[in-house]
Amino acid sequence: ELQIDRPYVYNEYLRLATGEVFRLKKIGVRSSKFEDAEGNVMAMTNSEFSKQRITNLSKRATGYAGSALVEFPIAVKGGQAMGILSRTLEGCKKAGTIGQKFEVWAEKTGKDSFTLGASFECKNYDGIARVRRELNLAALEFVQKGGK
C-alpha cells in the first residue's frame, strides 16, 4: 500500500503519534527506514507504518515547529533563567535560524531544579536541533558562571 499510494516522499519529516520525529529515508517492499535528528536509523514494517497516525511536518506552510525544555538548579532565579533563554532565542532570530515569534514559559518546579520551556519556529528541520543546543549551552554557561 505504501509503495503504491506513496503518501510520503523520501526526505520528508514525519512525526509519529508518540512524538518522535524522523526523516523518511526509504520505503521498501516489506519495511521502511527512518533517520532521526542525530542520524540514528530506525526500521519499521510497512504493515506497522501504515497503521501509525502520522503528521507530515514537511507540509507546513511556514516552517517547522520546535520546542525545548531546559533545566536549571533551584538556586538560579527564574527571571534570570527566562532572560537567558529569551536572549538566546533573540540571537537565533537575528541569525535567521528561527522566525519572528518565540515563547518562554515555566514548565515545572521540583525540589532541586526547575524547568523552563521554549517554543519557536525554524525555517528548516535541522535548525530545531541547533536552537536546542544553543539554549542548553547558554543555560550551562550561565550556571557555570554562578548564575551571573
XYZ file of N, CA and C in Angstrom:
444
model
N 0.820 -1.195 0.000
C 0.000 0.000 0.000
C 0.869 1.265 0.000
N 1.928 1.307 0.834
C 2.785 2.488 0.912
C 3.546 2.712 -0.392
N 3.955 1.601 -1.044
C 4.687 1.763 -2.294
C 3.771 2.219 -3.424
N 2.536 1.823 -3.386
C 1.595 2.184 -4.448
C 1.044 3.588 -4.243
N 0.532 3.865 -3.038
C -0.085 5.171 -2.771
C 0.924 6.297 -2.606
N 2.089 5.991 -2.059
C 3.138 6.990 -1.792
C 2.598 8.226 -1.068
N 2.047 8.028 0.145
C 1.526 9.185 0.881
C 2.641 10.122 1.369
N 3.891 9.615 1.368
C 5.045 10.412 1.792
C 6.154 10.197 0.770
N 7.029 11.161 0.656
C 8.168 11.011 -0.250
C 9.454 11.036 0.571
N 10.515 10.525 -0.006
C 11.797 10.457 0.690
C 12.236 11.845 1.161
N 12.853 11.847 2.320
C 13.395 13.043 2.972
C 12.338 13.965 3.573
N 11.090 13.543 3.612
C 10.092 14.323 4.335
C 10.217 13.998 5.819
N 9.907 15.006 6.646
C 9.963 14.843 8.095
C 8.578 14.474 8.598
N 8.529 13.375 9.364
C 7.273 12.836 9.861
C 7.310 12.747 11.380
N 6.186 13.085 12.019
C 6.073 12.939 13.467
C 5.063 11.838 13.747
N 5.506 10.832 14.504
C 4.624 9.738 14.885
C 3.752 10.180 16.054
N 2.732 9.423 16.352
C 1.825 9.737 17.458
C 2.566 9.771 18.796
N 3.699 9.073 18.885
C 4.499 9.064 20.118
C 5.262 10.370 20.311
N 5.284 11.228 19.279
C 6.028 12.477 19.353
C 7.391 12.400 18.691
N 7.833 11.204 18.357
C 9.127 11.036 17.696
C 9.076 11.635 16.296
N 10.168 12.310 15.911
C 10.255 12.916 14.588
C 11.383 12.240 13.822
N 11.096 11.851 12.601
C 12.057 11.164 11.758
C 11.988 11.703 10.334
N 13.097 11.520 9.607
C 13.102 11.801 8.169
C 12.946 10.455 7.466
N 12.017 10.380 6.525
C 11.799 9.153 5.768
C 12.952 8.955 4.796
N 13.631 7.827 4.927
C 14.782 7.550 4.061
C 14.426 6.584 2.934
N 13.544 5.599 3.210
C 13.247 4.592 2.192
C 11.948 3.877 2.518
N 11.161 3.613 1.494
C 10.006 2.728 1.614
C 10.315 1.515 0.763
N 10.581 0.390 1.429
C 10.906 -0.846 0.728
C 9.673 -1.702 0.517
N 9.896 -2.893 0.045
C 8.791 -3.817 -0.213
C 8.127 -4.241 1.090
N 8.933 -4.525 2.135
C 8.382 -5.003 3.403
C 8.562 -4.031 4.565
N 9.533 -3.128 4.467
C 9.782 -2.218 5.584
C 10.203 -0.839 5.085
N 10.147 0.119 5.995
C 10.553 1.496 5.700
C 11.654 1.874 6.674
N 12.533 2.777 6.229
C 13.642 3.222 7.080
C 13.513 4.714 7.324
N 13.852 5.096 8.568
C 13.768 6.483 9.011
C 15.082 6.877 9.659
N 15.339 8.182 9.726
C 16.525 8.691 10.404
C 16.100 9.838 11.310
N 16.590 9.820 12.570
C 16.244 10.907 13.480
C 17.255 12.045 13.348
N 17.084 13.111 14.133
C 17.929 14.302 14.029
C 19.386 14.020 14.364
N 19.656 12.968 15.140
C 21.028 12.616 15.492
C 21.650 11.633 14.512
N 20.912 11.255 13.468
C 21.442 10.328 12.468
C 21.188 8.867 12.768
N 20.447 8.566 13.828
C 20.116 7.176 14.148
C 19.087 6.661 13.156
N 19.270 5.423 12.691
C 18.373 4.831 11.700
C 17.427 3.859 12.397
N 16.163 3.919 12.003
C 15.146 3.036 12.557
C 14.410 2.387 11.388
N 14.070 1.138 11.523
C 13.273 0.434 10.520
C 11.938 0.045 11.135
N 10.908 0.040 10.305
C 9.574 -0.340 10.750
C 8.913 -1.103 9.601
N 8.193 -2.165 9.934
C 7.498 -2.887 8.870
C 6.456 -1.964 8.249
N 6.211 -2.134 6.973
C 5.213 -1.303 6.298
C 3.827 -1.536 6.866
N 3.570 -2.749 7.349
C 2.290 -3.038 7.982
C 2.097 -2.148 9.207
N 3.130 -2.064 10.049
C 3.072 -1.223 11.251
C 3.046 0.261 10.857
N 3.861 0.645 9.891
C 3.951 2.039 9.441
C 2.595 2.540 8.946
N 1.895 1.721 8.195
C 0.609 2.145 7.632
C -0.477 2.292 8.701
N -0.267 1.702 9.884
C -1.232 1.812 10.980
C -0.993 3.048 11.846
N 0.143 3.703 11.679
C 0.522 4.836 12.524
C -0.290 6.087 12.190
N -0.521 6.899 13.217
C -1.062 8.247 13.000
C 0.149 9.145 12.816
N 0.280 9.732 11.646
C 1.498 10.453 11.276
C 1.161 11.874 10.847
N 1.983 12.822 11.318
C 1.889 14.208 10.866
C 3.078 14.461 9.952
N 2.802 14.926 8.754
C 3.873 15.238 7.812
C 4.325 16.671 8.073
N 5.462 16.823 8.755
C 5.966 18.143 9.105
C 6.508 18.900 7.900
N 6.843 18.195 6.849
C 7.379 18.848 5.649
C 6.308 19.619 4.891
N 5.069 19.395 5.210
C 3.974 20.068 4.511
C 3.544 21.360 5.191
N 4.251 21.773 6.274
C 3.921 23.026 6.945
C 4.165 24.182 5.994
N 3.282 25.141 6.007
C 3.404 26.288 5.113
C 4.464 27.277 5.576
N 4.719 27.344 6.879
C 5.573 28.411 7.388
C 6.886 27.932 7.990
N 7.137 26.674 8.123
C 8.371 26.200 8.723
C 8.120 25.032 9.659
N 9.052 24.790 10.536
C 8.990 23.660 11.444
C 8.849 24.148 12.872
N 7.866 23.613 13.575
C 7.663 23.987 14.971
C 8.680 23.250 15.827
N 9.341 23.992 16.715
C 10.320 23.392 17.602
C 10.043 23.786 19.035
N 10.536 22.984 19.956
C 10.418 23.320 21.365
C 11.584 22.701 22.106
N 11.834 23.218 23.297
C 12.925 22.706 24.119
C 12.549 22.863 25.583
N 13.029 21.957 26.402
C 12.910 22.058 27.843
C 14.315 22.184 28.394
N 14.523 23.185 29.257
C 15.849 23.444 29.811
C 15.730 23.464 31.329
N 16.564 22.662 31.986
C 16.511 22.540 33.441
C 17.589 23.410 34.096
N 17.203 24.060 35.186
C 18.106 24.913 35.960
C 18.093 24.469 37.413
N 19.218 24.649 38.132
C 19.211 24.384 39.576
C 18.272 25.372 40.265
N 17.669 24.959 41.343
C 16.690 25.781 42.047
C 17.300 27.089 42.560
N 18.630 27.123 42.757
C 19.302 28.327 43.254
C 19.296 29.468 42.236
N 19.114 29.165 40.966
C 19.075 30.195 39.918
C 17.732 30.908 39.977
N 17.745 32.217 39.848
C 16.492 32.983 39.845
C 15.759 32.748 38.526
N 14.459 32.466 38.639
C 13.648 32.158 37.463
C 13.657 33.256 36.412
N 13.570 34.509 36.855
C 13.572 35.624 35.912
C 14.865 35.711 35.128
N 15.986 35.442 35.799
C 17.278 35.459 35.110
C 17.355 34.321 34.093
N 16.877 33.148 34.484
C 16.892 31.997 33.580
C 16.025 32.267 32.348
N 14.844 32.855 32.565
C 13.975 33.190 31.426
C 14.653 34.216 30.521
N 15.363 35.156 31.134
C 16.083 36.162 30.356
C 17.168 35.550 29.492
N 17.906 34.580 30.037
C 18.960 33.902 29.274
C 18.361 33.210 28.052
N 17.281 32.479 28.267
C 16.655 31.774 27.142
C 16.089 32.755 26.116
N 15.459 33.825 26.583
C 14.898 34.823 25.667
C 15.998 35.495 24.849
N 17.116 35.862 25.491
C 18.225 36.493 24.762
C 18.840 35.528 23.745
N 18.923 34.267 24.122
C 19.460 33.256 23.194
C 18.545 33.116 21.983
N 17.242 33.088 22.223
C 16.295 32.989 21.104
C 16.319 34.254 20.245
N 16.508 35.418 20.866
C 16.656 36.665 20.089
C 17.859 36.565 19.163
N 18.967 36.006 19.681
C 20.160 35.815 18.861
C 19.904 34.867 17.703
N 19.149 33.803 17.966
C 18.793 32.854 16.908
C 17.903 33.527 15.870
N 17.032 34.411 16.325
C 16.152 35.153 15.416
C 16.985 36.079 14.520
N 17.920 36.816 15.120
C 18.776 37.713 14.343
C 19.635 36.956 13.345
N 20.049 35.734 13.718
C 20.863 34.903 12.829
C 20.029 34.265 11.722
N 18.704 34.363 11.830
C 17.829 33.793 10.811
C 17.516 32.324 11.012
N 17.897 31.771 12.159
C 17.630 30.356 12.426
C 16.172 30.113 12.766
N 15.561 31.080 13.478
C 14.148 30.943 13.832
C 13.368 32.129 13.285
N 12.046 31.977 13.274
C 11.167 33.046 12.813
C 11.029 34.152 13.851
N 10.100 35.032 13.629
C 9.929 36.213 14.469
C 9.355 35.923 15.846
N 8.528 34.889 15.964
C 7.848 34.620 17.236
C 8.517 33.484 17.990
N 8.611 33.669 19.290
C 9.027 32.592 20.173
C 8.398 32.841 21.531
N 8.409 31.815 22.377
C 7.800 31.928 23.696
C 8.649 31.156 24.703
N 8.779 31.697 25.905
C 9.479 31.031 27.005
C 8.504 30.967 28.180
N 8.429 29.824 28.836
C 7.485 29.679 29.942
C 8.069 28.751 31.018
N 7.478 28.823 32.217
C 7.844 27.925 33.315
C 7.094 26.615 33.110
N 7.824 25.524 33.052
C 7.233 24.215 32.799
C 6.914 23.489 34.109
N 7.929 23.342 34.970
C 7.691 22.649 36.244
C 8.782 23.016 37.242
N 8.468 22.812 38.510
C 9.415 23.066 39.591
C 9.523 21.819 40.446
N 10.752 21.443 40.757
C 10.991 20.288 41.614
C 11.732 20.730 42.866
N 12.154 19.771 43.640
C 12.856 20.057 44.898
C 14.200 20.738 44.642
N 14.969 20.242 43.666
C 16.316 20.737 43.416
C 16.481 21.521 42.125
N 15.432 21.543 41.296
C 15.566 22.212 39.996
C 14.205 22.681 39.482
N 14.251 23.501 38.464
C 13.035 23.900 37.753
C 13.322 23.830 36.262
N 12.270 23.690 35.502
C 12.401 23.534 34.058
C 11.626 24.634 33.359
N 12.291 25.257 32.381
C 11.646 26.235 31.523
C 11.445 25.620 30.150
N 10.378 26.011 29.497
C 10.116 25.559 28.144
C 10.245 26.716 27.178
N 10.557 26.397 25.933
C 10.641 27.407 24.881
C 10.042 26.820 23.615
N 9.271 27.621 22.910
C 8.747 27.194 21.609
C 9.173 28.217 20.573
N 9.380 27.750 19.363
C 9.893 28.587 18.282
C 9.591 27.906 16.957
N 9.799 28.597 15.880
C 9.591 28.027 14.561
C 10.863 28.213 13.747
N 11.348 27.122 13.172
C 12.569 27.156 12.366
C 12.226 27.087 10.879
N 13.108 27.652 10.085
C 12.912 27.620 8.636
C 13.178 26.229 8.072
N 14.063 25.462 8.727
C 14.295 24.083 8.305
C 14.368 23.191 9.539
N 14.159 21.914 9.348
C 14.066 20.977 10.468
C 15.370 20.895 11.254
N 16.501 20.914 10.564
C 17.791 20.798 11.241
C 18.035 21.964 12.196
N 17.377 23.086 11.972
C 17.525 24.236 12.847
C 17.006 23.973 14.251
N 16.053 23.071 14.399
C 15.492 22.769 15.713
C 16.585 22.244 16.643
N 17.385 21.303 16.170
C 18.469 20.754 16.995
C 19.496 21.839 17.319
N 19.790 22.733 16.363
C 20.751 23.816 16.615
C 20.242 24.765 17.699
N 18.963 25.109 17.633
C 18.400 26.026 18.627
C 18.386 25.362 20.006
N 17.999 24.101 20.072
C 18.019 23.386 21.352
C 19.425 23.386 21.952
N 20.420 23.122 21.098
C 21.807 23.125 21.560
C 22.205 24.506 22.076
N 21.840 25.561 21.354
C 22.161 26.923 21.773
C 21.526 27.251 23.125
N 20.277 26.857 23.305
C 19.588 27.111 24.577
C 20.269 26.386 25.734
N 20.604 25.119 25.534
C 21.242 24.347 26.595
C 22.653 24.840 26.887
N 23.399 25.235 25.858
C 24.740 25.787 26.082
C 24.674 27.102 26.846
N 23.718 27.956 26.486
C 23.566 29.235 27.191
C 23.223 29.000 28.657
N 22.335 28.050 28.923
C 21.961 27.733 30.305
C 23.154 27.172 31.070
N 23.902 26.286 30.447
C 25.062 25.687 31.095
C 26.114 26.749 31.427
N 26.422 27.616 30.486
C 27.388 28.690 30.732
C 26.922 29.602 31.861
N 25.628 29.923 31.872
C 25.062 30.772 32.910
C 25.239 30.129 34.286
N 24.927 28.857 34.398
C 25.036 28.151 35.668
C 26.497 28.011 36.086
N 27.381 27.706 35.114
C 28.800 27.563 35.444
C 29.413 28.866 35.938
N 28.888 29.983 35.501
C 29.379 31.283 35.949
C 28.716 31.718 37.255
N 28.045 30.799 37.886
C 27.414 31.087 39.169
C 26.088 31.814 39.037
N 25.450 31.690 37.887
C 24.148 32.344 37.689
C 24.257 33.819 37.458
N 25.357 34.262 36.850
C 25.565 35.698 36.625
C 25.780 35.984 35.161
